[in-house]
Amino acid sequence: MTKYVFVTGGVVSSLGKGIASASLAAILESRGLKVTLIKLDPYLNVDPGTMSPFQHGEVFVTDDGAETDLDLGHYERFITTRMKRSNNFTTGQIYKSVLEKERRGDYLGKTVQVIPHVTNEIQEFIKRGAADVDVAIVEIGGTVGDIESLPFLQAVRQLSLKLGPTNTAFVHLTYVPWIAAAGELKTKPTQHTVQKLREIGIQPDVLLCRADREVPAEEREKISLFTNVVPHGVISMWDVDTIYKVPRLLHEQGLDEQICMKLQLLTKAANLKRWDTLVHEVGHPLHEVTIAMCGKYTDLSDSYKSLNEALRHAGIHQHARVRIEYVDAETLTPETADSLAQYDAILVPGGFGKRGIEGKIVAAQYAREHKLPYLGICLGMQVATIEFARHVAGLAGANSTEFEPESPHPVIALIDEWQDRDGSIQKRDAQSDLGGTMRLGAQSSDVKPGTLAHQIYGPVVTERHRHRYEANEKYLDQLQQAGLVISAITQREKLTEMVELPQAVHPWFVGVQFHPEFKSTPWDGHPLFISFIAAALAHRAAPALAA
């Protein structure tokens, strides 16, 4: 029988519930348990696919094509279980399901209400995501006290009653602010957020107290007294310089032991040796590279969360510290392109819409002409294709129909038909809904022998996708004749998956239509990013060798 740990948050958002949940999962997994994580998001959107990255950060895509919360990226990077569509759901999905049942007559004429119908539906979604594991850690988005998350909290309270006290545990993440004027940490916000939780009928078993410094024993005892949580259940969770220190931090304060005792789980001792090794690698790099990330969501680093982590993972495997400097693509012009000379490599990430496109094209052109390592991801591959078409293939005015519908040379165009990973044929047109209608999830294609892509991936590449525009098949021959290498392509639809420049022309210039960052982990890294960082290191070392 699956046992559950429900993780809630209080006082303010963005305290790190996702990292805390993933860290607990990692420790339990090291004890030999099979663990999964589920994220409950209280907004009314069906999924985050149509939300601005400024609003919600990146959209993480699973193998089965679900557009999900970025916390699922943390989950996959911390534990071995792969996330699926059932590991993330929203209020929008719950109400959609309830209303569809009502229209079918499934409720047999009853008055449909939040309790019990909505809360029962939430419980069914949770149990669906928790199948076939020892422990399911359920992270409830939002902040206790918000009206929008109340149905989720009521649902998990009801579920805990049904399952019994030895099958559920509650962990509450709270904030203990440092008040500089008073020179002390204040526990009152934590007291109040637990009070709100207890009003709902939930008594937390453990409190994780976030602060910019360690919370002293005296303050923890005070929190215990006012929240009815045992003293050893009040755990200090202070700021650290890398998220990969958090599992050790929580384990040393006994979090996993308390959860195992509450759930009556007999397991072997936790083994965090590989986490210790990882932290040592992060803290003791032998080299350093600086990557220019030319995007348009540069004001919020969460917009590129998985990408940032993938670069750092690759750095770990190359014993290098990777410094990422964000370059606003709107500021890049042919006149300012020389500012890119200071970097060891250029990365152009994915994105949607026309804003900043010409700046990204400038970045791709600078990298091509100056032999600076270049990695274009999704839109980054498309702008590299547009740049090559304009300046090498002689296709003046080449563009994507996403930005210029009447372009004389639409080298990038809307994909209207493709075969999904389950074999079904998907069809779209310009009038299709935006939500959930892209080419999504893991798909495979053959890799051309003798290419850089083949060195990196071997004969087949399988990666996750999230896009609705593709390289236009009608222009592929013309681009290849001009020197662009199409190094991976799908067989049925002839969809371009990877492009590159011959290594005789450029040391490392690759564009990919997929999102490799979603499959990178700190343990294995990712071969594409490891190769990219190796190229950046070689570029950095080249002037010194020449001297």
Coordinates of C-alpha atoms in Angstrom, one line a residue:
M1 CA 0.0 0.0 0.0
T2 CA 1.3 3.4 -1.0
K3 CA 2.0 5.8 1.9
Y4 CA 1.8 9.6 1.5
V5 CA 3.7 12.7 2.5
F6 CA 1.8 15.9 2.0
V7 CA 4.0 19.0 1.6
T8 CA 2.4 22.4 2.1
G9 CA 3.8 26.0 2.2
G10 CA 3.1 29.0 4.3
V11 CA 3.8 32.8 4.8
V12 CA 5.1 33.4 1.2
S13 CA 5.6 31.5 -2.0
S14 CA 9.0 30.7 -3.7
L15 CA 10.5 29.2 -0.5
G16 CA 11.5 26.0 -2.1
K17 CA 8.8 23.4 -1.6
G18 CA 9.9 21.7 -4.8
I19 CA 13.5 21.4 -3.7
A20 CA 12.4 20.3 -0.2
S21 CA 10.1 17.7 -1.6
A22 CA 12.6 16.4 -4.1
S23 CA 15.3 16.3 -1.4
L24 CA 13.1 14.2 0.9
A25 CA 12.3 11.9 -2.0
A26 CA 16.1 11.5 -2.8
I27 CA 16.8 10.5 0.8
L28 CA 14.0 8.0 1.0
E29 CA 15.1 6.6 -2.3
S30 CA 18.6 6.2 -0.9
R31 CA 17.0 4.1 1.9
G32 CA 15.7 1.6 -0.8
L33 CA 12.2 2.9 -1.2
K34 CA 10.4 3.4 -4.5
V35 CA 9.3 7.0 -4.5
T36 CA 7.4 9.3 -6.7
L37 CA 6.3 12.9 -6.4
I38 CA 3.1 14.7 -7.4
K39 CA 2.6 18.4 -7.8
L40 CA -0.9 20.0 -7.3
D41 CA -1.2 23.5 -8.8
P42 CA -4.2 25.6 -7.7
Y43 CA -4.6 27.8 -10.7
L44 CA -7.5 27.4 -13.2
N45 CA -5.4 26.9 -16.3
V46 CA -5.6 23.3 -17.5
D47 CA -1.8 23.3 -17.7
P48 CA 1.0 25.9 -17.7
G49 CA 1.5 25.5 -21.5
T50 CA -0.1 28.9 -22.4
M51 CA 1.3 30.8 -19.4
S52 CA 4.0 33.4 -19.8
P53 CA 7.5 32.3 -18.4
F54 CA 7.5 35.6 -16.5
Q55 CA 4.3 34.4 -14.7
H56 CA 5.3 30.8 -14.1
G57 CA 8.8 30.1 -15.1
E58 CA 9.6 27.3 -17.5
V59 CA 7.2 24.7 -18.7
F60 CA 8.7 21.2 -18.1
V61 CA 7.8 18.5 -20.6
T62 CA 7.5 14.8 -19.7
D63 CA 8.2 11.9 -22.0
D64 CA 4.5 11.3 -22.5
G65 CA 4.0 14.9 -23.6
A66 CA 2.6 16.6 -20.6
E67 CA 3.3 20.3 -20.1
T68 CA 3.9 20.6 -16.4
D69 CA 5.2 22.7 -13.6
L70 CA 8.9 23.3 -13.4
D71 CA 9.1 21.5 -10.1
L72 CA 8.8 18.2 -12.0
G73 CA 12.2 19.1 -13.4
H74 CA 13.6 19.1 -9.9
Y75 CA 11.9 15.8 -9.2
E76 CA 13.5 14.1 -12.2
R77 CA 16.9 15.6 -11.4
F78 CA 16.8 14.4 -7.8
I79 CA 15.3 10.8 -8.1
T80 CA 15.3 8.0 -10.7
T81 CA 11.5 7.9 -11.2
R82 CA 10.5 9.5 -14.4
M83 CA 7.5 11.9 -14.2
K84 CA 4.3 11.4 -16.3
R85 CA 1.2 13.3 -17.0
S86 CA -0.4 12.0 -13.8
N87 CA 2.4 13.5 -11.7
N88 CA 1.0 17.1 -12.1
F89 CA -2.5 18.4 -12.2
T90 CA -4.3 21.7 -11.7
T91 CA -7.5 23.1 -10.4
G92 CA -8.5 23.6 -14.0
Q93 CA -8.1 19.9 -14.8
I94 CA -10.1 18.9 -11.7
Y95 CA -13.0 21.2 -12.6
K96 CA -12.9 20.1 -16.2
S97 CA -13.2 16.5 -15.2
V98 CA -16.0 17.2 -12.7
L99 CA -18.0 19.2 -15.2
E100 CA -17.6 16.5 -17.9
K101 CA -18.9 13.9 -15.4
E102 CA -21.8 16.1 -14.5
R103 CA -22.7 16.5 -18.2
R104 CA -22.6 12.8 -18.7
G105 CA -24.9 12.3 -15.8
D106 CA -22.3 10.4 -13.6
Y107 CA -23.6 12.1 -10.5
L108 CA -27.1 10.8 -11.0
G109 CA -28.9 14.1 -10.5
K110 CA -27.1 15.2 -7.3
T111 CA -26.1 18.8 -6.6
V112 CA -22.4 18.9 -7.5
Q113 CA -20.4 20.7 -4.8
V114 CA -16.8 21.4 -3.8
I115 CA -17.2 18.9 -1.0
P116 CA -17.5 16.1 -1.7
H117 CA -17.3 16.0 -5.5
V118 CA -14.3 18.3 -6.2
T119 CA -12.4 17.0 -3.2
N120 CA -13.1 13.3 -4.2
E121 CA -11.9 14.0 -7.7
I122 CA -8.7 15.5 -6.3
Q123 CA -8.2 12.3 -4.2
E124 CA -8.7 10.1 -7.3
F125 CA -6.1 12.2 -9.2
I126 CA -3.6 11.8 -6.4
K127 CA -4.1 8.1 -6.1
R128 CA -3.7 7.7 -9.9
G129 CA -0.3 9.5 -9.8
A130 CA 0.8 7.4 -6.8
A131 CA 0.3 3.9 -8.2
D132 CA 2.9 1.2 -7.7
V133 CA 5.3 3.0 -5.3
D134 CA 6.1 2.8 -1.6
V135 CA 5.9 6.5 -0.9
A136 CA 4.2 9.3 -2.8
I137 CA 5.3 12.8 -1.8
V138 CA 2.5 15.3 -2.7
E139 CA 3.5 18.9 -3.0
I140 CA 0.5 21.3 -2.8
G141 CA 1.2 24.6 -4.6
G142 CA 0.3 28.0 -3.3
T143 CA 0.3 29.3 0.2
V144 CA -1.8 28.1 3.1
G145 CA -4.5 30.8 3.6
D146 CA -5.1 31.4 -0.1
I147 CA -8.6 30.7 -1.1
E148 CA -7.6 28.9 -4.3
S149 CA -5.7 26.0 -2.6
L150 CA -8.4 25.3 0.0
P151 CA -10.0 22.4 -2.0
F152 CA -6.6 20.7 -2.3
L153 CA -6.0 21.0 1.5
Q154 CA -9.5 19.7 2.3
A155 CA -8.9 16.8 -0.1
V156 CA -5.6 15.7 1.5
R157 CA -7.1 16.1 5.0
Q158 CA -10.0 13.8 4.0
L159 CA -7.6 11.4 2.3
S160 CA -5.4 11.2 5.5
L161 CA -8.5 10.3 7.5
K162 CA -9.4 7.5 5.1
L163 CA -5.8 6.1 5.0
G164 CA -5.1 6.3 8.7
P165 CA -2.3 8.0 10.7
T166 CA 0.4 5.5 9.9
N167 CA -0.1 6.0 6.2
T168 CA 0.2 9.8 5.9
A169 CA 2.5 12.5 7.1
F170 CA 2.3 16.3 6.8
V171 CA 5.3 18.5 6.2
H172 CA 4.9 22.2 6.3
L173 CA 7.5 24.6 4.8
T174 CA 7.4 28.0 6.4
Y175 CA 9.4 31.2 6.6
V176 CA 11.4 32.7 9.6
P177 CA 12.4 36.2 8.5
W178 CA 15.5 38.0 9.8
I179 CA 14.5 41.5 10.9
A180 CA 17.7 43.5 10.5
A181 CA 16.5 46.5 12.5
A182 CA 15.8 44.2 15.5
G183 CA 18.8 42.0 14.8
E184 CA 16.7 38.8 15.3
L185 CA 14.7 36.0 13.6
K186 CA 11.0 36.3 14.0
T187 CA 8.8 33.2 14.6
K188 CA 5.4 34.9 14.5
P189 CA 4.7 34.3 10.8
T190 CA 5.4 30.6 11.3
Q191 CA 3.1 30.5 14.3
H192 CA 0.3 32.1 12.3
T193 CA 0.7 29.9 9.2
V194 CA 0.5 26.7 11.3
Q195 CA -2.6 28.2 13.0
K196 CA -4.2 28.6 9.6
L197 CA -3.3 25.0 8.7
R198 CA -4.7 23.7 12.0
E199 CA -8.0 25.7 11.4
I200 CA -8.4 23.5 8.3
G201 CA -7.9 20.4 10.4
I202 CA -4.3 19.6 9.5
Q203 CA -1.7 19.2 12.2
P204 CA 1.8 19.2 10.6
D205 CA 4.2 16.5 11.8
V206 CA 7.3 18.3 10.6
L207 CA 8.1 22.0 10.1
L208 CA 10.8 23.0 7.6
C209 CA 11.8 26.6 8.7
R210 CA 13.3 28.5 5.8
A211 CA 15.6 31.4 6.7
D212 CA 18.7 33.1 5.4
R213 CA 20.7 31.6 8.3
E214 CA 20.4 28.6 10.7
V215 CA 17.4 28.9 13.1
P216 CA 18.9 28.5 16.6
A217 CA 17.6 25.9 19.1
E218 CA 15.9 28.5 21.2
E219 CA 13.7 29.8 18.3
R220 CA 13.0 26.2 17.2
E221 CA 11.8 25.4 20.8
K222 CA 9.5 28.4 20.7
I223 CA 8.1 27.4 17.3
S224 CA 7.4 23.9 18.7
L225 CA 5.6 25.3 21.7
F226 CA 3.2 27.5 19.7
T227 CA 2.6 25.0 16.8
N228 CA 2.1 21.7 18.7
V229 CA 5.0 20.1 16.7
V230 CA 7.5 18.0 18.6
P231 CA 10.9 19.9 19.1
H232 CA 12.8 17.5 16.9
G233 CA 10.2 18.0 14.2
V234 CA 11.1 21.7 13.8
I235 CA 13.9 21.6 11.2
S236 CA 16.1 24.5 10.1
M237 CA 16.5 24.9 6.4
W238 CA 18.8 27.8 5.7
D239 CA 20.1 29.2 2.4
V240 CA 22.9 27.1 0.7
D241 CA 25.1 27.9 -2.2
T242 CA 23.9 24.8 -4.2
I243 CA 20.6 23.0 -4.1
Y244 CA 22.4 19.7 -4.0
K245 CA 23.4 20.3 -0.4
V246 CA 19.8 20.2 0.7
P247 CA 19.4 16.4 1.0
R248 CA 22.4 16.2 3.4
L249 CA 21.2 19.2 5.4
L250 CA 17.7 17.6 5.9
H251 CA 19.1 14.1 6.6
E252 CA 21.4 15.4 9.3
Q253 CA 18.5 16.9 11.1
G254 CA 16.6 13.6 11.0
L255 CA 13.8 14.5 8.5
D256 CA 13.8 11.1 6.8
E257 CA 14.0 9.2 10.1
Q258 CA 10.9 11.1 11.4
I259 CA 9.0 10.4 8.2
C260 CA 9.9 6.7 8.3
M261 CA 8.8 6.5 12.0
K262 CA 5.5 8.2 11.3
L263 CA 4.8 6.0 8.3
Q264 CA 6.1 2.8 10.1
L265 CA 8.6 2.1 7.3
L266 CA 11.5 -0.3 8.1
T267 CA 14.3 0.5 5.7
K268 CA 18.1 0.4 5.5
A269 CA 20.0 3.5 6.5
A270 CA 20.2 6.4 4.1
N271 CA 23.3 6.5 1.9
L272 CA 24.1 10.0 0.6
K273 CA 27.6 9.3 -0.6
R274 CA 26.9 10.2 -4.2
W275 CA 25.3 13.5 -3.0
D276 CA 28.5 14.3 -1.0
T277 CA 30.6 13.5 -4.1
L278 CA 28.4 15.8 -6.2
V279 CA 28.6 18.7 -3.8
H280 CA 32.4 18.3 -3.7
E281 CA 32.6 18.4 -7.5
V282 CA 30.4 21.6 -7.5
G283 CA 32.6 23.2 -5.0
H284 CA 36.0 22.3 -6.5
P285 CA 36.0 23.0 -10.2
L286 CA 39.3 22.9 -12.1
H287 CA 38.2 25.2 -15.0
E288 CA 35.7 27.9 -15.7
V289 CA 33.7 28.9 -18.8
T290 CA 31.3 31.7 -19.4
I291 CA 28.2 31.1 -21.6
A292 CA 26.2 33.8 -23.2
M293 CA 22.5 32.9 -23.0
C294 CA 20.8 35.1 -25.6
G295 CA 17.1 35.0 -24.8
K296 CA 14.1 37.3 -24.1
Y297 CA 13.0 36.0 -20.7
T298 CA 16.3 37.0 -19.1
D299 CA 14.7 38.9 -16.2
L300 CA 13.5 35.7 -14.6
S301 CA 16.1 32.9 -14.4
D302 CA 13.3 30.3 -13.7
S303 CA 12.3 30.8 -17.3
Y304 CA 15.4 28.7 -18.2
K305 CA 15.6 26.5 -15.0
S306 CA 16.3 23.1 -16.7
L307 CA 18.6 24.7 -19.2
N308 CA 20.7 26.4 -16.4
E309 CA 20.9 23.1 -14.5
A310 CA 21.8 21.1 -17.7
L311 CA 24.8 23.5 -18.3
R312 CA 25.9 23.1 -14.7
H313 CA 25.6 19.4 -14.9
A314 CA 27.8 19.4 -18.0
G315 CA 30.3 21.6 -16.1
I316 CA 30.4 19.1 -13.3
H317 CA 31.3 16.3 -15.8
Q318 CA 34.0 18.6 -17.3
H319 CA 35.2 19.6 -13.8
A320 CA 34.3 23.2 -14.7
R321 CA 32.4 26.0 -13.2
V322 CA 29.9 27.3 -15.7
R323 CA 29.0 30.9 -15.5
I324 CA 25.8 31.9 -17.3
E325 CA 25.4 35.5 -18.4
Y326 CA 22.0 36.5 -19.7
V327 CA 22.0 38.6 -22.8
D328 CA 18.7 40.3 -23.7
A329 CA 18.2 39.5 -27.4
E330 CA 16.4 42.8 -27.9
T331 CA 19.7 44.6 -27.2
L332 CA 21.7 42.7 -29.9
T333 CA 22.2 44.4 -33.2
P334 CA 24.9 44.1 -35.9
E335 CA 26.5 47.2 -34.2
T336 CA 26.5 45.6 -30.7
A337 CA 27.4 42.0 -31.8
D338 CA 31.0 42.5 -30.8
S339 CA 30.0 42.4 -27.2
L340 CA 29.6 38.6 -27.6
A341 CA 33.4 38.3 -28.1
Q342 CA 34.0 38.1 -24.3
Y343 CA 32.1 34.8 -24.0
D344 CA 33.4 31.2 -24.5
A345 CA 30.2 30.0 -26.2
I346 CA 26.7 31.2 -27.2
L347 CA 23.4 29.5 -26.4
V348 CA 20.1 30.6 -27.9
P349 CA 17.2 29.0 -26.0
G350 CA 13.6 28.3 -27.0
G351 CA 10.8 30.8 -27.0
F352 CA 7.7 32.1 -28.7
G353 CA 6.8 35.2 -30.5
K354 CA 8.6 37.8 -32.7
R355 CA 10.2 39.9 -29.9
G356 CA 13.9 39.6 -29.9
I357 CA 14.2 37.4 -32.9
E358 CA 16.5 39.6 -35.0
G359 CA 18.8 39.8 -32.0
K360 CA 19.0 36.0 -31.8
I361 CA 19.7 35.9 -35.5
V362 CA 22.6 38.3 -34.9
A363 CA 23.9 36.0 -32.1
A364 CA 23.8 33.0 -34.4
Q365 CA 25.6 35.0 -37.2
Y366 CA 28.3 36.2 -34.8
A367 CA 28.9 32.6 -33.6
R368 CA 29.1 31.2 -37.1
E369 CA 31.4 33.9 -38.5
H370 CA 33.7 34.0 -35.5
K371 CA 33.8 30.2 -34.9
L372 CA 32.4 30.6 -31.4
P373 CA 30.7 27.4 -30.1
Y374 CA 27.0 27.7 -30.7
L375 CA 24.1 25.7 -29.3
G376 CA 20.6 26.6 -30.5
I377 CA 17.7 24.9 -28.8
C378 CA 14.2 24.7 -30.4
L379 CA 13.8 28.4 -31.6
G380 CA 17.6 28.6 -31.3
M381 CA 17.9 26.0 -34.1
Q382 CA 15.3 27.9 -36.2
V383 CA 17.0 31.3 -35.9
A384 CA 20.3 29.6 -36.9
T385 CA 18.6 28.1 -39.9
I386 CA 17.1 31.5 -40.8
E387 CA 20.5 33.2 -40.4
F388 CA 22.2 30.6 -42.6
A389 CA 19.5 30.9 -45.3
R390 CA 19.9 34.7 -45.4
H391 CA 23.6 35.1 -45.3
V392 CA 25.0 31.9 -46.8
A393 CA 22.3 30.3 -49.0
G394 CA 21.4 33.7 -50.5
L395 CA 17.7 33.5 -49.5
A396 CA 17.1 37.2 -48.8
G397 CA 14.2 37.9 -46.5
A398 CA 14.2 34.3 -45.2
N399 CA 12.1 34.0 -42.0
S400 CA 9.6 31.9 -40.1
T401 CA 5.9 32.2 -40.8
E402 CA 5.5 32.6 -37.1
F403 CA 7.1 36.0 -37.4
E404 CA 6.5 37.0 -41.1
P405 CA 3.6 35.1 -42.6
E406 CA 4.3 36.6 -46.0
S407 CA 8.0 35.9 -46.0
P408 CA 9.4 35.3 -49.5
H409 CA 11.4 32.4 -48.2
P410 CA 9.6 30.7 -45.2
V411 CA 12.4 28.4 -44.2
I412 CA 10.6 27.7 -41.0
A413 CA 6.8 27.0 -41.2
L414 CA 3.9 25.6 -39.1
I415 CA 3.9 21.9 -38.8
D416 CA 0.5 20.6 -39.7
E417 CA 0.9 16.8 -39.4
W418 CA 3.1 14.4 -37.5
Q419 CA 3.2 11.0 -35.9
D420 CA 3.0 11.0 -32.1
R421 CA 5.1 8.7 -29.8
D422 CA 2.1 6.4 -29.5
G423 CA 1.8 6.0 -33.3
S424 CA -1.3 8.3 -33.7
I425 CA -1.3 10.9 -36.4
Q426 CA -1.7 14.5 -35.1
K427 CA -3.0 17.3 -37.3
R428 CA -3.1 21.0 -36.6
D429 CA -3.7 24.3 -38.5
A430 CA -3.3 28.0 -37.8
Q431 CA -6.8 28.1 -36.3
S432 CA -6.1 25.3 -33.7
D433 CA -6.2 26.1 -30.0
L434 CA -2.9 27.2 -28.5
G435 CA -3.1 25.0 -25.4
G436 CA -1.9 21.4 -25.7
T437 CA -1.7 21.4 -29.5
M438 CA 2.1 21.5 -30.1
R439 CA 4.4 18.6 -31.0
L440 CA 5.0 17.4 -27.4
G441 CA 6.9 14.6 -25.6
A442 CA 9.6 12.1 -26.5
Q443 CA 10.1 11.2 -30.1
S444 CA 13.0 9.5 -32.0
S445 CA 14.8 10.1 -35.2
D446 CA 17.8 8.7 -37.1
V447 CA 21.2 10.4 -36.9
K448 CA 23.4 10.8 -40.0
P449 CA 26.7 9.0 -39.7
G450 CA 29.9 11.0 -39.8
T451 CA 28.3 14.0 -38.1
L452 CA 29.0 15.7 -34.8
A453 CA 25.5 14.7 -33.8
H454 CA 26.4 11.0 -34.4
Q455 CA 29.5 11.5 -32.2
I456 CA 27.3 12.8 -29.5
Y457 CA 24.2 10.6 -29.8
G458 CA 25.0 7.6 -31.8
P459 CA 22.6 6.3 -34.5
V460 CA 19.3 7.3 -32.9
V461 CA 18.3 10.4 -30.9
T462 CA 15.3 10.3 -28.6
E463 CA 14.4 13.7 -27.0
R464 CA 11.4 15.6 -25.8
H465 CA 9.7 18.3 -27.9
R466 CA 7.6 21.4 -27.4
H467 CA 7.0 23.4 -30.6
R468 CA 4.6 24.0 -33.4
Y469 CA 7.0 25.3 -36.1
E470 CA 9.6 23.3 -38.0
A471 CA 12.2 23.7 -40.7
N472 CA 10.4 23.8 -44.1
E473 CA 11.1 20.5 -46.0
K474 CA 10.9 22.4 -49.3
Y475 CA 14.1 24.4 -48.5
L476 CA 16.2 21.5 -47.1
D477 CA 18.0 20.6 -50.4
Q478 CA 18.9 24.2 -51.0
L479 CA 20.2 24.7 -47.5
Q480 CA 22.2 21.5 -47.7
Q481 CA 23.7 22.5 -51.0
A482 CA 24.9 25.7 -49.4
G483 CA 26.7 23.7 -46.7
L484 CA 24.2 23.3 -43.8
V485 CA 24.3 19.7 -42.5
I486 CA 20.9 18.1 -41.6
S487 CA 22.3 15.6 -39.1
A488 CA 19.0 14.2 -37.7
I489 CA 15.6 13.9 -39.4
T490 CA 12.4 12.0 -38.8
Q491 CA 11.7 9.4 -41.5
R492 CA 8.0 9.7 -42.0
E493 CA 7.5 13.4 -42.0
K494 CA 11.0 14.5 -42.9
L495 CA 11.0 16.9 -39.9
T496 CA 14.5 18.3 -39.1
E497 CA 15.7 17.4 -35.7
M498 CA 19.3 18.6 -35.7
V499 CA 21.4 20.9 -37.9
E500 CA 25.1 21.6 -37.8
L501 CA 28.0 23.1 -39.7
P502 CA 30.8 20.8 -40.9
Q503 CA 33.6 20.6 -38.4
A504 CA 36.0 21.6 -41.2
V505 CA 34.1 24.9 -41.3
H506 CA 33.2 25.5 -37.6
P507 CA 34.5 23.7 -34.5
W508 CA 31.1 23.3 -32.8
F509 CA 27.9 24.7 -34.3
V510 CA 24.7 22.7 -33.5
G511 CA 21.0 23.5 -33.5
V512 CA 18.4 21.0 -32.2
Q513 CA 14.6 21.2 -32.5
F514 CA 14.0 19.4 -29.3
H515 CA 14.7 20.2 -25.6
P516 CA 17.6 18.1 -24.4
E517 CA 17.7 20.0 -21.1
F518 CA 14.7 18.1 -19.8
K519 CA 16.7 14.8 -19.6
S520 CA 19.8 16.1 -18.0
T521 CA 20.6 14.9 -14.4
P522 CA 23.6 15.7 -12.1
W523 CA 24.6 12.1 -12.2
D524 CA 24.7 11.5 -15.9
G525 CA 24.7 15.0 -17.3
H526 CA 23.7 15.0 -20.9
P527 CA 25.9 14.2 -23.9
L528 CA 24.9 17.2 -25.9
F529 CA 25.7 19.7 -23.1
I530 CA 28.8 17.9 -22.1
S531 CA 30.1 18.2 -25.7
F532 CA 29.0 21.9 -25.8
I533 CA 30.9 22.7 -22.6
A534 CA 34.0 20.8 -23.8
A535 CA 33.9 23.0 -26.9
A536 CA 33.6 26.1 -24.8
L537 CA 36.6 25.0 -22.7
A538 CA 38.6 24.3 -25.9
H539 CA 37.7 27.8 -27.3
R540 CA 38.8 29.4 -24.0
A541 CA 42.1 27.5 -24.1
A542 CA 42.8 28.3 -27.8
P543 CA 44.3 31.8 -27.3
A544 CA 46.5 30.5 -24.5
L545 CA 47.8 27.7 -26.7
A546 CA 48.4 30.0 -29.6
A547 CA 50.5 32.3 -27.3

